Amino acid sequence: MMDCKTLLHLIQLYLDNEANHEQTELLLKHVNGCNDCRCIYEFETAFRSFMAKKMNEIPVTEQEINDLQNKISEQIQINES
Amino acid sequence: MEDDLALEEEFEGKPPLSEEENQLRKIRFEREFYPHLGALLRFAKTLVKEEELAQDLVQETFIKAFRFMHYFEEGTNAKAWLFKILKNEFYSFYRKRSKEATFSGYAALEEETGEEDGQITMHAQNLSTEIFGQLIGDEMSMAINSLPADYRMTFLLADLEGFSYEELAAIFKVPIGTIRSRLHRARNHLKKQLTAYAKSLGFKTEDEDDGL
Ligand SMILES: [Zn+2]
């Protein structure tokens, strides 16, 4: 069985969508058999989704996007003339 | 930043576009780049706290994108290209405001890496994930803002925008290993910061609760 230290590294790869098939298999197998690593894996997963959720709470409205788009188009027009 | 200078230099001396070429350029610009405006704005707002500054960064990014559009290869990743310009804008902004606190965090972050890898995770893990859920956006944005610029950009591009290691390596012009270690350090730093905030708010960690 793979050692737990290597697994920490694999967890990050996996959550970054950078683990290949073989690495994914190794990870899942280890996590199923090792309680410590399973806890870490679950924590890491929850931590990522917490961060993603919080970051996506930052509001960007359609209005804001449209206003900025208009401002950019105007500025480009000015720069051209 | 040096990209930008290189682009400027290369751009000098190019013959001006004809009216028709210019019209086509505008159509292409709007079609290829405007759909990413919302993503860039959200990103910029997470990156810098001041809303006006975030808008300025995005506006400058799009204006540069238009100016240098003939360097953009059609069919390649427009979003990645825009983020690369935004990164340069962000750096040049901080260069102008030099000696800004943002660039001074490197030493601290380097030191943190001396800590045993699993240790930080274990530490943070002692706080149940529910507690993390109760932390509000302010604490998270403070924690993100306490990251040095390179780390902050890399982390946000990965976790907010989902860029791959390879794409990030191209955006920053650094090896993939550097990206990996930046992400690793950034996440460890965030875990530590958030754990500290949670404690300062009076949340008890699980190890205090049941003596584990
Ligand atoms: Zn293990």
Coordinates of C-alpha atoms in Angstrom, one line a residue, chain A residues 16-61:
Chain A
D16 CA -7.3 19.8 -9.3
N17 CA -8.4 17.4 -12.0
E18 CA -4.8 16.7 -12.8
A19 CA -4.6 13.0 -11.6
N20 CA -4.5 10.4 -14.4
H21 CA -6.5 7.2 -14.3
E22 CA -3.8 5.2 -12.5
Q23 CA -3.4 7.9 -9.8
T24 CA -7.1 8.1 -9.3
E25 CA -7.4 4.4 -8.8
L26 CA -4.5 4.4 -6.3
L27 CA -6.1 7.3 -4.4
L28 CA -9.5 5.8 -4.2
K29 CA -8.1 2.4 -3.1
H30 CA -6.0 4.0 -0.4
V31 CA -8.8 6.2 0.8
N32 CA -11.1 3.3 1.2
G33 CA -8.6 1.4 3.3
C34 CA -7.1 4.2 5.4
N35 CA -9.2 6.1 7.9
D36 CA -6.8 9.0 8.4
C37 CA -6.5 9.7 4.7
R38 CA -10.2 9.4 4.2
C39 CA -10.8 12.1 6.8
I40 CA -8.2 14.4 5.1
Y41 CA -9.8 13.7 1.7
E42 CA -13.2 14.6 3.0
F43 CA -11.9 17.7 4.6
E44 CA -10.1 18.8 1.5
T45 CA -13.1 18.3 -0.6
A46 CA -15.3 20.2 1.8
F47 CA -12.7 23.0 2.0
R48 CA -12.6 23.4 -1.7
S49 CA -16.3 23.5 -2.1
F50 CA -16.6 26.0 0.8
M51 CA -14.0 28.3 -0.9
A52 CA -15.7 27.9 -4.3
K53 CA -19.1 28.7 -2.8
K54 CA -17.8 31.8 -1.0
M55 CA -16.0 33.1 -4.0
N56 CA -19.1 32.7 -6.1
E57 CA -21.1 34.8 -3.7
I58 CA -19.4 37.9 -4.9
P59 CA -22.1 39.6 -6.9
V60 CA -21.7 40.5 -10.5
T61 CA -24.9 41.8 -12.0

